[in-house]
mmCIF file of C-alpha atoms in Angstrom:
data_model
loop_
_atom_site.group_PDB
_atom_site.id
_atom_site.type_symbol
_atom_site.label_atom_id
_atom_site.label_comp_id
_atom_site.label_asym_id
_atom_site.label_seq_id
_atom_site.Cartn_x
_atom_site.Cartn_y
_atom_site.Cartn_z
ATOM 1 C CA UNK J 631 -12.106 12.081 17.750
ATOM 2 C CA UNK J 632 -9.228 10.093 16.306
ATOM 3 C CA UNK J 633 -11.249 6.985 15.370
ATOM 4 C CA UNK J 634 -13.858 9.294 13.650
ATOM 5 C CA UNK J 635 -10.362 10.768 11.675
ATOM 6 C CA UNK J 636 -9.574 7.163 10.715
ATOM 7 C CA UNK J 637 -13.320 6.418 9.799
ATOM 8 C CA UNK J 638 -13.708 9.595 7.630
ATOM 9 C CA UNK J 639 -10.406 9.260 6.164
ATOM 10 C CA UNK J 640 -10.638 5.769 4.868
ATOM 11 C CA UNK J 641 -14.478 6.568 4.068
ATOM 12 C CA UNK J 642 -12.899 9.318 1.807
ATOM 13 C CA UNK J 643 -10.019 7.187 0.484
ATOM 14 C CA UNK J 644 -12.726 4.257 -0.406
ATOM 15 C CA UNK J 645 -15.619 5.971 -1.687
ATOM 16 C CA UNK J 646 -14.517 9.431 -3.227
ATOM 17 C CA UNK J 647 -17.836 11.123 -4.129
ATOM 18 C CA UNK J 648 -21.100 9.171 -5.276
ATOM 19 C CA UNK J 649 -19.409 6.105 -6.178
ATOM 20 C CA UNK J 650 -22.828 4.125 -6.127
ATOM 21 C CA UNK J 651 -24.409 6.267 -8.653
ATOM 22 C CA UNK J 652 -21.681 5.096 -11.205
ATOM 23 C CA UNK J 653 -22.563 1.888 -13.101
ATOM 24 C CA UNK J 654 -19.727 -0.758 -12.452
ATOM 25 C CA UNK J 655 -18.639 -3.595 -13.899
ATOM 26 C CA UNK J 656 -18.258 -6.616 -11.591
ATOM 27 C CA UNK J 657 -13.883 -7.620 -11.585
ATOM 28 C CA UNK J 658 -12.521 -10.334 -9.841
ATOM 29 C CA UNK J 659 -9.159 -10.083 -8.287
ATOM 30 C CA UNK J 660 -6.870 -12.276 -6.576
ATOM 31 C CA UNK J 661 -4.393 -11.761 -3.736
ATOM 32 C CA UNK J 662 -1.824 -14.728 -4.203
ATOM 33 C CA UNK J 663 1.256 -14.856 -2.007
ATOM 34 C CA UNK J 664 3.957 -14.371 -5.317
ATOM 35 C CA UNK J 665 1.943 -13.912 -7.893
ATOM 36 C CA UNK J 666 4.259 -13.771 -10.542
ATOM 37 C CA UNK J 667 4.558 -17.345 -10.644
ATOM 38 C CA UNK J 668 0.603 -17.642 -11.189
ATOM 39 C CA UNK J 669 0.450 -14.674 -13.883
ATOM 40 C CA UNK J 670 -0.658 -16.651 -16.270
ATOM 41 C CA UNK J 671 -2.997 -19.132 -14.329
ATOM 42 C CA UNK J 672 -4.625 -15.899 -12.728
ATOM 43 C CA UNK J 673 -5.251 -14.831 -16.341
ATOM 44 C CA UNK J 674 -7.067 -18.299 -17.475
ATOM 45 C CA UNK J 675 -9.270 -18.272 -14.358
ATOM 46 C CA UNK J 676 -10.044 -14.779 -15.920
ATOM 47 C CA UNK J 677 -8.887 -12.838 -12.560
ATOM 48 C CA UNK J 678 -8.542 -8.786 -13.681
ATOM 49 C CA UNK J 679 -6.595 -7.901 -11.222
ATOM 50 C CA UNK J 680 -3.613 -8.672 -8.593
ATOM 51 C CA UNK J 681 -2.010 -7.944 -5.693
ATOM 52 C CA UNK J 682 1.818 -6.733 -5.996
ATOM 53 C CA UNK J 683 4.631 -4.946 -4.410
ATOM 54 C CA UNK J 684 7.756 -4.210 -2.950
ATOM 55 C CA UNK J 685 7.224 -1.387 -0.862
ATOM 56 C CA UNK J 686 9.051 1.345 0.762
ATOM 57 C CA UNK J 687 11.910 -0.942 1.964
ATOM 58 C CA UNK J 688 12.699 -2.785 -1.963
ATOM 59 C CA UNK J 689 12.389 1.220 -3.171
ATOM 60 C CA UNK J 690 14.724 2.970 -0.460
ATOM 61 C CA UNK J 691 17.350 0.921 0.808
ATOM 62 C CA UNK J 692 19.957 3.268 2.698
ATOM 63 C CA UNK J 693 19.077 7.269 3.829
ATOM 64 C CA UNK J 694 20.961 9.005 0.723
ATOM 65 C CA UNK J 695 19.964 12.899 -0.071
ATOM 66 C CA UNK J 696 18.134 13.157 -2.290
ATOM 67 C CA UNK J 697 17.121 9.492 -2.513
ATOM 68 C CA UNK J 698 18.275 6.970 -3.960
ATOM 69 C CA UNK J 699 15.214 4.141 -5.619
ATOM 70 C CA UNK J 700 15.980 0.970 -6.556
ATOM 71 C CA UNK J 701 13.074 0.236 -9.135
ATOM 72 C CA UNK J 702 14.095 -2.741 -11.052
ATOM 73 C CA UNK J 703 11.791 -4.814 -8.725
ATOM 74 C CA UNK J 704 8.706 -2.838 -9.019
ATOM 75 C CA UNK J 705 9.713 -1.770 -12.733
ATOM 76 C CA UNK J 706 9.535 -5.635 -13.694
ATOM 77 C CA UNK J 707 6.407 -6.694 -11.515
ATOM 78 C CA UNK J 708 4.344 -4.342 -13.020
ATOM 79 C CA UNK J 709 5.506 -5.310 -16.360
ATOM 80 C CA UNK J 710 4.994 -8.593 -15.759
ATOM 81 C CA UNK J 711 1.187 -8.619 -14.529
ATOM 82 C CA UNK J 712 0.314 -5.902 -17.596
ATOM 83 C CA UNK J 713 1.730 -7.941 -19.796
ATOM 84 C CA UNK J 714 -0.961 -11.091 -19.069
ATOM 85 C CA UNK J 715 -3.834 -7.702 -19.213
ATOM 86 C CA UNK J 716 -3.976 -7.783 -15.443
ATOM 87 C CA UNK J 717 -4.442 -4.585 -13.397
ATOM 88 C CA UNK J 718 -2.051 -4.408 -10.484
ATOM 89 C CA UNK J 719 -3.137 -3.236 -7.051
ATOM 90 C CA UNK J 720 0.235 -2.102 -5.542
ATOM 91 C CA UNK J 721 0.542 -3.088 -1.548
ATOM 92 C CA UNK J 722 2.143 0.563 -0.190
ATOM 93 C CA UNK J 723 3.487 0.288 3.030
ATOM 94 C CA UNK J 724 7.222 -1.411 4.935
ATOM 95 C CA UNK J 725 9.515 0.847 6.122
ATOM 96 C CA UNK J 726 13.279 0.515 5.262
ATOM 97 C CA UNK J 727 15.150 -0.362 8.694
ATOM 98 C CA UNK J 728 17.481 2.817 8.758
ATOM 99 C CA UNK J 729 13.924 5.412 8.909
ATOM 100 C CA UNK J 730 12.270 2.853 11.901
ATOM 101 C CA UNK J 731 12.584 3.494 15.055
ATOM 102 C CA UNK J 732 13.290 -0.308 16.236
ATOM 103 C CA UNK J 733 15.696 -0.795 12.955
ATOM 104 C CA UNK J 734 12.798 -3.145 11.903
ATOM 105 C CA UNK J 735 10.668 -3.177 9.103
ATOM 106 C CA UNK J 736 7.644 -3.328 11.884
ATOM 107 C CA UNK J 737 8.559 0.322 13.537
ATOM 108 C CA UNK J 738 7.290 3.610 13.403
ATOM 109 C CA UNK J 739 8.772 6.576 11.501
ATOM 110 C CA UNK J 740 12.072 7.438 13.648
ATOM 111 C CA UNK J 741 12.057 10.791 12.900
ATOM 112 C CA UNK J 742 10.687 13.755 10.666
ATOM 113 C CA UNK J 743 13.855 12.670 8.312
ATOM 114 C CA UNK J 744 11.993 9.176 7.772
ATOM 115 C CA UNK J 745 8.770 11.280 7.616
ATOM 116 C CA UNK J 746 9.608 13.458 4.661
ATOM 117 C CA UNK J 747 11.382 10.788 2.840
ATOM 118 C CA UNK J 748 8.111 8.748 2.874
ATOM 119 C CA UNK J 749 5.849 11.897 1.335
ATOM 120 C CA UNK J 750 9.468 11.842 -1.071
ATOM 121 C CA UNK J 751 9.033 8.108 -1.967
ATOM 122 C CA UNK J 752 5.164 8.366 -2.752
ATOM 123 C CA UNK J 753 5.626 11.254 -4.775
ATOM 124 C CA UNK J 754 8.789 9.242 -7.021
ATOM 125 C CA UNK J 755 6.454 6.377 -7.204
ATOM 126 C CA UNK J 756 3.322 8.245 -8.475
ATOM 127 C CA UNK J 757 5.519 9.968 -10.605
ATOM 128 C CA UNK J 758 6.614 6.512 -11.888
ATOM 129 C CA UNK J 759 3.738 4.608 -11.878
ATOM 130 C CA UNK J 760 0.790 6.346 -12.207
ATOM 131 C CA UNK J 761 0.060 4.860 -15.802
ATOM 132 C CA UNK J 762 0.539 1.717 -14.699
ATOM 133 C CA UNK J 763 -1.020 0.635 -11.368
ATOM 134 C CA UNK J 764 -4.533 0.980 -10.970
ATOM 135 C CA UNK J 765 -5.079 0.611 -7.331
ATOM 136 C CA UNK J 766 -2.995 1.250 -4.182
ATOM 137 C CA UNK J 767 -3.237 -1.244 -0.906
ATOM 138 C CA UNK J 768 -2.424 0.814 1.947
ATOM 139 C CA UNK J 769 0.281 -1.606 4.233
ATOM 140 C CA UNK J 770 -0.333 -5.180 5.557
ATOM 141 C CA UNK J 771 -1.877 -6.128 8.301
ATOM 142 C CA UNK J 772 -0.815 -3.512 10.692
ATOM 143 C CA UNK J 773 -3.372 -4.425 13.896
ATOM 144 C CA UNK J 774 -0.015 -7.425 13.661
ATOM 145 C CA UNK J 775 3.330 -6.366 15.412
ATOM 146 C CA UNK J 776 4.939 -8.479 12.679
ATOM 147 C CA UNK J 777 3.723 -5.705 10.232
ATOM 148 C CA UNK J 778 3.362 -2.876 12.789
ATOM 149 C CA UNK J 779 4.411 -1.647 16.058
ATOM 150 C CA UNK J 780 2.531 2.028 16.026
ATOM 151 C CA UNK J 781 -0.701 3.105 17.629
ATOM 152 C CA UNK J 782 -3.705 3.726 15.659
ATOM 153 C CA UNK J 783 -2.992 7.359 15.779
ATOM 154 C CA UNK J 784 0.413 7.084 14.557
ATOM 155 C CA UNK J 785 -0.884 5.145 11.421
ATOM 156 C CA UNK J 786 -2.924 7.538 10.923
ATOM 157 C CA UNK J 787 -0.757 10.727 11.445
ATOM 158 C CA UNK J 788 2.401 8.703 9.452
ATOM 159 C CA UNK J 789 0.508 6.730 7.236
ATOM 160 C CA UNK J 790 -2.869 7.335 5.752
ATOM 161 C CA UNK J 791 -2.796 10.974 5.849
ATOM 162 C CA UNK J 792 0.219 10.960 3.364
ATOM 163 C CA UNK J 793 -0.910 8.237 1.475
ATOM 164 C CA UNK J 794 -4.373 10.453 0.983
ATOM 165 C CA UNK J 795 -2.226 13.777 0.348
ATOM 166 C CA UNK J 796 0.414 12.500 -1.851
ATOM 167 C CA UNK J 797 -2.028 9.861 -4.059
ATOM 168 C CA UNK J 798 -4.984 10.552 -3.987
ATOM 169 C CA UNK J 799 -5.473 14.627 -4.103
ATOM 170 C CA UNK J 800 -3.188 14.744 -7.045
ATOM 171 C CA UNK J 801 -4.492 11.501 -8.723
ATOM 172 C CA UNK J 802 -7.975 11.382 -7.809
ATOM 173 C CA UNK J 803 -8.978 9.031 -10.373
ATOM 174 C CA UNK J 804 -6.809 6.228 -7.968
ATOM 175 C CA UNK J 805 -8.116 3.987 -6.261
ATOM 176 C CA UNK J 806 -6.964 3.170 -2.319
ATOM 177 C CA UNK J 807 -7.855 0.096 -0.413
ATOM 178 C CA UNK J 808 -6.782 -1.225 2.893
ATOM 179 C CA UNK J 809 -5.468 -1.128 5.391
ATOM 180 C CA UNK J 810 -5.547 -4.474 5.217
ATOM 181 C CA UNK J 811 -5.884 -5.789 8.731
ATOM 182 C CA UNK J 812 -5.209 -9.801 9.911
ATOM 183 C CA UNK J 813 -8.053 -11.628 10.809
ATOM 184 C CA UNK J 814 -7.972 -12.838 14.348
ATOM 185 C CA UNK J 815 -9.560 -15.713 15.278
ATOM 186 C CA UNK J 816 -11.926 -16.023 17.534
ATOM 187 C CA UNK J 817 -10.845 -17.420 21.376
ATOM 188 C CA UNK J 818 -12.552 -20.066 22.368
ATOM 189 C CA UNK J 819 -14.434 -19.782 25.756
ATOM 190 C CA UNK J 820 -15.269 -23.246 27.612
ATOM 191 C CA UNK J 821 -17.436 -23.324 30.744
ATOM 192 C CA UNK J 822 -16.395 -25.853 33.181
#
């Protein structure tokens, strides 16, 4: 039951009614580790979109009520990639140390405290950005411990469901991709 959850939720999150009856025009993007330094050679190679973001962590430093964002980061990324006529696809996802319950980016919501600041920090971020970012990348590779510790109900639960709830119903225009999950390379098998 919980896989078909995951499948129908990112089903819904990826194809919100009947995308392929809409006529689309074909957009290259590019997902370039710091991609502020390549702004402008994304633009000549006539890229229309990029990969950004901060995340949770850069936006919500310390547990203050009500929060506290720090959005100079995001703030100047985004102005930075529009400026060049790029649309941004914003990577969502990191959780500050003090909400995680190993004190690690990696963790899983500590408590419902953590929980309710993370609906709290999607909603100041829509209400921020919703002009300006044209896509939303839901976390990096979380199937890697480096990126996240949970179970695949827990992402679920904690993750996508807000994500959905808190971009996507009130924003349906939005577009969400992702997760986006490592590649693992294949183990090689030898016969002896």
């Amino acid at each position: 039951m919980r896989k078909f959850l995951l499948v129908a939720v990112v089903a819904a999150l990826l194809f919100p009614g009947a995308i392929f009856a809409q006529e689309h025009k074909f957009e290259f993007g590019v997902n370039g580790s710091n991609p502020r330094e390549k702004l402008d050679l994304f633009g000549q190679m006539g890229f229309t979109w990029t990969r950004a973001g901060g995340g949770w962590w850069d936006a919500e430093r310390e547990l203050t009520e009500p929060p506290t964002y720090h959005w100079e980061n995001a703030d100047s990324d985004v102005a930075e990639i529009h400026s060049r006529g790029i649309k941004v696809l914003w990577g969502i996802g990191g959780i500050p140390n003090w909400a995680s319950s190993n004190g690690k980016g990696n963790g899983t919501f500590k408590d419902d405290v953590a929980r309710r600041h993370w609906r709290l920090y999607l909603r100041a971020f829509m209400e921020r950005y919703h002009l300006d970012v044209d896509y939303f990348d839901v976390w990096n590779e979380p199937n890697l411990e480096e990126f996240y510790t949970g179970s695949v109900d827990q992402f679920v639960d904690d993750i996508l469901i807000p994500i959905y709830e808190e971009i996507k119903l009130p924003y349906p225009e939005k577009k969400i991709v992702g997760p986006d999950l490592a590649l693992l390379r294949s183990a090689r098998i030898s016969v002896e």
